[in-house]
Tab-separated table of C-alpha atoms in Angstrom:
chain	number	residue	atom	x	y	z
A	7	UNK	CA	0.000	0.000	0.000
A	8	UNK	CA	1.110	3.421	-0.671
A	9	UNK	CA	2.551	5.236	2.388
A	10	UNK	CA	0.988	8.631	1.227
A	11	UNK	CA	-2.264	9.614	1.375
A	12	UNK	CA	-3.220	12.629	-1.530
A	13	UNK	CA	-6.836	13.951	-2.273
A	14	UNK	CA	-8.418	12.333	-5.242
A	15	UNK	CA	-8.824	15.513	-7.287
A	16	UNK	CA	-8.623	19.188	-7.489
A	17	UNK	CA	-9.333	22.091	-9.866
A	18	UNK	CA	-7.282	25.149	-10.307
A	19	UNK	CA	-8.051	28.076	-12.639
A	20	UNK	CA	-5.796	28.434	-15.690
A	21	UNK	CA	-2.739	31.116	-14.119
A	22	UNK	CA	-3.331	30.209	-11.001
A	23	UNK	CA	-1.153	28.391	-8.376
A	24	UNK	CA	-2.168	24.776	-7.904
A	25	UNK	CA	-0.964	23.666	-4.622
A	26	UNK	CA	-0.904	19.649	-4.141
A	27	UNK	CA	-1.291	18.398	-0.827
A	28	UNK	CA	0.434	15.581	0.439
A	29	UNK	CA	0.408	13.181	3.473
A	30	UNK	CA	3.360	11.072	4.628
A	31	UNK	CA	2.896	10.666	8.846
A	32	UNK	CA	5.030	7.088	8.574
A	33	UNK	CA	8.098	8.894	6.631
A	34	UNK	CA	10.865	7.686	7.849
A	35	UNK	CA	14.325	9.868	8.278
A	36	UNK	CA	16.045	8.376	4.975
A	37	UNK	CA	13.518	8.660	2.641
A	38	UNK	CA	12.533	11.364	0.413
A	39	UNK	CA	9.528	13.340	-0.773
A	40	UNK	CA	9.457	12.608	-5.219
A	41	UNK	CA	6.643	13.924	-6.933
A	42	UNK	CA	5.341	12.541	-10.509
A	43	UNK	CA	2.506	12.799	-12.867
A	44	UNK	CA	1.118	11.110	-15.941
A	45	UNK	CA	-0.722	13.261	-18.466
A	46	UNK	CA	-3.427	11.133	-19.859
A	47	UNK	CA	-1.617	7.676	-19.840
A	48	UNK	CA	1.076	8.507	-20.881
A	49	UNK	CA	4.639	7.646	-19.111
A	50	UNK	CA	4.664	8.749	-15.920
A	51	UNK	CA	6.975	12.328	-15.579
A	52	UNK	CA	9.101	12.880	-12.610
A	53	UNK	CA	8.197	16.821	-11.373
A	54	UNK	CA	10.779	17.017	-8.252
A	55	UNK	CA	12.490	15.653	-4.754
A	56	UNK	CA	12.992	16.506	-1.400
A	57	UNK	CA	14.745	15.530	1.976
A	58	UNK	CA	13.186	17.910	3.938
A	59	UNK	CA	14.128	21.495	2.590
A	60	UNK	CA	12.189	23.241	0.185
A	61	UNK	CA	13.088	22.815	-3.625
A	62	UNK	CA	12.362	24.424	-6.587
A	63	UNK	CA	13.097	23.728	-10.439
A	64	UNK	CA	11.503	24.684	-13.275
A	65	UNK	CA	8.616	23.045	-13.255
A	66	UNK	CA	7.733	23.418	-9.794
A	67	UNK	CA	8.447	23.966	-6.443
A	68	UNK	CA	7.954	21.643	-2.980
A	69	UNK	CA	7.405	22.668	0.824
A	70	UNK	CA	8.129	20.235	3.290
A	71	UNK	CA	6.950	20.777	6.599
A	72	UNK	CA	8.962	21.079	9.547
A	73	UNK	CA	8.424	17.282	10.746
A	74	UNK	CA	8.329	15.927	7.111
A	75	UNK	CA	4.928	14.082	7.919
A	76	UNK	CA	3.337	16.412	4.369
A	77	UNK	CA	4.110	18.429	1.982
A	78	UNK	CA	2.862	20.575	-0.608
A	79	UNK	CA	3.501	20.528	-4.594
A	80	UNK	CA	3.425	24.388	-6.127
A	81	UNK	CA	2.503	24.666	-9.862
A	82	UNK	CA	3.044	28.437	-9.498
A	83	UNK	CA	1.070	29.081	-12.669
A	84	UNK	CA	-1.128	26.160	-13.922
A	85	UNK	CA	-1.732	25.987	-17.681
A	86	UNK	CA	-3.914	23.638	-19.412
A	87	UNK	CA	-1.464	21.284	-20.224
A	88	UNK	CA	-0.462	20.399	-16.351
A	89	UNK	CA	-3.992	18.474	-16.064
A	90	UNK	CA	-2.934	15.044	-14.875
A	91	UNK	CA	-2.883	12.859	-12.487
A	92	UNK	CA	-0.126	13.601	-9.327
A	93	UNK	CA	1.788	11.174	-7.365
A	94	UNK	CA	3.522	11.799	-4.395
A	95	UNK	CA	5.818	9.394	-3.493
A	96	UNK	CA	8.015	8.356	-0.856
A	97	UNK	CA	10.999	6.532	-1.552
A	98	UNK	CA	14.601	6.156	-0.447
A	99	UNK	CA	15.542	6.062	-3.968
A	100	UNK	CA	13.228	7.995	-5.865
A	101	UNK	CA	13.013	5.469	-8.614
A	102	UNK	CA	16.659	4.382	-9.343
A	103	UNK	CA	16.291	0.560	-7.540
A	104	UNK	CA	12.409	0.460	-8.647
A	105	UNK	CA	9.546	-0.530	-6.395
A	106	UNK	CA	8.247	2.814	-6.483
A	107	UNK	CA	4.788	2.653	-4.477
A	108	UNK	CA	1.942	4.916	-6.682
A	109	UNK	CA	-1.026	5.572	-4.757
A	110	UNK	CA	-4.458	6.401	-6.552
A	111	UNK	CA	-2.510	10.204	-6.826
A	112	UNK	CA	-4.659	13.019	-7.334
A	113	UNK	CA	-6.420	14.258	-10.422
A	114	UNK	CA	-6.063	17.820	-10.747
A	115	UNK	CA	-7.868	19.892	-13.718
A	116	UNK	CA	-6.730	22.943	-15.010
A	117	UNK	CA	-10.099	25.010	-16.163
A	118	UNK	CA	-9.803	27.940	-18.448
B	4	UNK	CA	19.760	11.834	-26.456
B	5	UNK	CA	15.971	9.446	-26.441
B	6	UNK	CA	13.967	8.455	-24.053
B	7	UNK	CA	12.699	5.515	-23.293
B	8	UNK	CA	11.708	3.844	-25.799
B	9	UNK	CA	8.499	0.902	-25.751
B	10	UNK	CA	7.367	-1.101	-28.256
B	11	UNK	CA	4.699	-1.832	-29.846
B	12	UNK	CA	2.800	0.948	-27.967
B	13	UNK	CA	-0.415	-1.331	-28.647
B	14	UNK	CA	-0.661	-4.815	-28.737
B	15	UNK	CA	-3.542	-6.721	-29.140
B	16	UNK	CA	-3.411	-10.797	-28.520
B	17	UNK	CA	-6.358	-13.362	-28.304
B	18	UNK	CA	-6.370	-15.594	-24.868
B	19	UNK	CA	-3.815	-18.335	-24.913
B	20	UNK	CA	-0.841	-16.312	-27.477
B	21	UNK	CA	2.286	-14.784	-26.144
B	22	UNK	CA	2.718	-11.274	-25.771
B	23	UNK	CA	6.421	-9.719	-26.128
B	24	UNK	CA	7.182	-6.316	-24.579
B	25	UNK	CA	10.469	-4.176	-26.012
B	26	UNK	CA	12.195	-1.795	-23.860
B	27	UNK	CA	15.346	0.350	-24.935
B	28	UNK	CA	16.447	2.176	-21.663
B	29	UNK	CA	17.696	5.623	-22.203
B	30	UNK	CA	21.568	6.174	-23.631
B	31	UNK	CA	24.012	5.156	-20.427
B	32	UNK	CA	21.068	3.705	-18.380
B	33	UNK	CA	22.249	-0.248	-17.313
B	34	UNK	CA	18.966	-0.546	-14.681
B	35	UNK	CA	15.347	-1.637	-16.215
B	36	UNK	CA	11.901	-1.549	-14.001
B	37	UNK	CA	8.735	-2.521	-15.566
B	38	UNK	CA	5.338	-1.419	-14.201
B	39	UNK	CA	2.111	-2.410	-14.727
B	40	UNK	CA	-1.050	-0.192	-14.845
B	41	UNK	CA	-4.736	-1.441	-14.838
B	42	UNK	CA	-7.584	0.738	-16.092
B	43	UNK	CA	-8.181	3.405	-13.985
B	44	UNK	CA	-5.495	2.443	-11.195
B	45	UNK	CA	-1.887	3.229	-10.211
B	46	UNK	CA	1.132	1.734	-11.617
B	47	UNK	CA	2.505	-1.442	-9.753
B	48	UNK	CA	6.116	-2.507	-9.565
B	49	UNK	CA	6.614	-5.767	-11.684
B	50	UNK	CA	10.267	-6.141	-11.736
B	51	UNK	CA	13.875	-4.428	-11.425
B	52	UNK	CA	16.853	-5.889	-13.692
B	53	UNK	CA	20.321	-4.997	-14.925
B	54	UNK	CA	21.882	-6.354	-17.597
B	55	UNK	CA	21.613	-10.243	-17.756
B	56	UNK	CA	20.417	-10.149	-14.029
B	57	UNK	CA	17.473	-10.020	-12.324
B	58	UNK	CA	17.394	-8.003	-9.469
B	59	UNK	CA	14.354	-7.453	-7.509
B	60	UNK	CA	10.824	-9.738	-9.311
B	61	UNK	CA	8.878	-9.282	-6.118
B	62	UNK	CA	5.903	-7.842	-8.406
B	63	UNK	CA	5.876	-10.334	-10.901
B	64	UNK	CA	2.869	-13.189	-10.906
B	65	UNK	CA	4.435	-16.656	-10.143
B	66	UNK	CA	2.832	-18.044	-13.678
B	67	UNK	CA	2.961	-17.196	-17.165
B	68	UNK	CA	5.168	-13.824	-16.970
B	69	UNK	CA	8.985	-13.183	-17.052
B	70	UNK	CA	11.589	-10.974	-17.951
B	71	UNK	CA	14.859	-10.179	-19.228
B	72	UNK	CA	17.503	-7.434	-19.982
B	73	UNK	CA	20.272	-8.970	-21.954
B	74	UNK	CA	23.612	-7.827	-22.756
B	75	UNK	CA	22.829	-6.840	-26.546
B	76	UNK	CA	19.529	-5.744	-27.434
B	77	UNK	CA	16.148	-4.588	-25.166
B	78	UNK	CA	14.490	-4.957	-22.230
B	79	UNK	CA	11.591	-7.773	-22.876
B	80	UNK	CA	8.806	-8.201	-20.847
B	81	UNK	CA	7.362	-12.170	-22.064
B	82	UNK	CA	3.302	-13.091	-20.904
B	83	UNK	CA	3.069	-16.620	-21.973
B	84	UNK	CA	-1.144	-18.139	-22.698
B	85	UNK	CA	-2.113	-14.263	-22.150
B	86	UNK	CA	-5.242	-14.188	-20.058
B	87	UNK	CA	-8.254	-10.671	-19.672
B	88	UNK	CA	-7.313	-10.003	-16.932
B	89	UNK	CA	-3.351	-9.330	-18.957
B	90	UNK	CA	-5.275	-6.099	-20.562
B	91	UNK	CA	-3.133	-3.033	-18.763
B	92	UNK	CA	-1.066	-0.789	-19.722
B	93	UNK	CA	2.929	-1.738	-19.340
B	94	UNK	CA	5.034	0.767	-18.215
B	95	UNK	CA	8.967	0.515	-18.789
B	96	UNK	CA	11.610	2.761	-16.747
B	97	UNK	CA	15.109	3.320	-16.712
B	98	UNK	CA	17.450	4.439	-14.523
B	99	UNK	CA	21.266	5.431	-14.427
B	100	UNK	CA	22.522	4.298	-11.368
B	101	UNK	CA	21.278	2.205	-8.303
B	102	UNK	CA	23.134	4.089	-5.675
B	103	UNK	CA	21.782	6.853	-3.566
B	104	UNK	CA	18.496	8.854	-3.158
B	105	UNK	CA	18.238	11.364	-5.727
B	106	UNK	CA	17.907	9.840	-8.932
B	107	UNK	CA	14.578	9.359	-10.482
B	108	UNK	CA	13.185	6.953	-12.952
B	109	UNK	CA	12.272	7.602	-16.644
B	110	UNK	CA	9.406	6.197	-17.740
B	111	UNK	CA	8.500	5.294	-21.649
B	112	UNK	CA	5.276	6.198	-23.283
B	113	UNK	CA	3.955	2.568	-22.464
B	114	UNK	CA	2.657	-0.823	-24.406
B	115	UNK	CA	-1.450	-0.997	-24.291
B	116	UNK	CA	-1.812	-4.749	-24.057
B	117	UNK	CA	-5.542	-5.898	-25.084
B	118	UNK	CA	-6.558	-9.770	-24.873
B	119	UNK	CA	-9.318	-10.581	-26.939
C-alpha cells in the first residue's frame, strides 16, 4: 500500500497556483519526498524531490513541513497542459532501484 | 539523447498467445523496471533488472510472466497463454545508477496490451 495519502482531485483556474497536498505521517528519516505525474496515460513524468528542505526547479516547487509528515507541490502558474494525475511518493531512492509505491494520486484539472 | 523507448505501444493478442514487450532504456542507463497499470489504477512494480540479471521480481505473478535485460539488445517483458485479466497498460523505466536517493526513474510512453 502506498505510504501517502493525496486527495483524489482538485481544480485550479488556468494562471493560477495549484498547490498539491500531500500526506506522509510514517516517513521515515532516509527517505525522500518525489513527486510525478502522468498526463493522460502517458509515461509517468518525474516533477521534483525533497529531503526535507524546500526545492524548486523549473517546473515546480515543494514545501516540506517542519516534521516531514506532508508536503505541498506548487505549480506556481497552472496551464492547461499540467492536467494530470499527481503522485507523491516516498521513496529512499526515488526510482533508481524500482519498487516505487503509486497511490491512486490526485487528479487535478486545469479550467480555463 | 531518447527516451525511453516501448514497443509496440499497442498490442492486441487473443487468450492463450504470447505477448512480447520491447524496452530500450535511455543512452548510459544499465537498470530496467517494468510497471504495470490497470484501467483506472496506479502503476505497480513488476520487476527491477540490470543487464543479464534479475534483481528485484517481487511484483511479478508466479505463472505465465517473465523478464529479461540482456547484454545486446532490449528490455523484454514475455506473458506466456495471455489471459483478460493481462489487458493493462505496461510501463517501462530506466534508470542510471542504483546508488543513492536522488535519482529518479524515466518512464516510456507505455505498451497498451488488449486480450481478446
Amino acid at each position: 500500500d502506498a505510504k501517502t495519502t493525496q486527495p483524489p482531485s482538485m481544480d485550479c483556474a488556468e494562471g493560477r497556483a495549484a498547490n498539491l497536498p500531500c500526506n506522509h505521517s510514517t516517513i521515515s528519516g532516509n527517505e525522500y519526498v518525489y513527486w510525478y505525474r502522468q498526463i493522460h496515460s502517458q509515461g509517468p513524468q518525474y516533477i521534483i524531490h525533497g529531503l526535507k528542505n524546500n526545492e524548486t526547479n523549473e517546473m515546480a516547487s515543494l514545501i516540506i513541513t517542519e516534521d516531514r509528515k506532508s508536503s505541498t507541490l506548487i505549480l506556481p502558474h497552472a496551464t492547461l497542459r499540467d492536467t494530470a494525475v499527481y503522485y507523491c511518493i516516498v521513496s529512499k531512492y526515488g526510482g533508481s532501484q524500482g519498487n516505487l509505491i503509486f497511490g491512486k494520486g490526485t487528479k487535478l484539472s486545469v479550467k480555463p | 539523447n531518447a527516451g525511453v523507448m516501448q514497443n509496440p505501444r499497442h498490442l492486441v493478442r487473443r487468450r492463450g498467445q504470447e505477448a512480447r514487450l520491447r524496452c530500450s532504456p535511455m543512452k548510459g542507463h544499465s537498470h530496467v523496471y517494468w510497471y504495470r497499470q490497470l484501467p483506472e489504477e496506479g502503476l505497480k512494480f513488476m520487476v527491477y533488472l540490470q543487464k543479464e540479471n534479475i534483481i528485484d521480481e517481487s511484483g511479478m505473478p508466479k505463472e505465465r510472466f517473465s523478464a529479461e535485460f540482456p547484454k545486446e539488445g532490449p528490455s523484454i517483458l514475455r506473458i506466456q497463454q495471455v489471459v483478460r485479466g493481462d489487458s493493462a497498460a505496461y510501463f517501462c523505466a530506466s534508470s542510471p545508477t542504483r546508488g543513492g536517493g536522488n535519482t529518479e526513474a524515466f518512464f516510456g510512453q507505455g505498451t497498451r496490451l488488449t486480450v481478446v
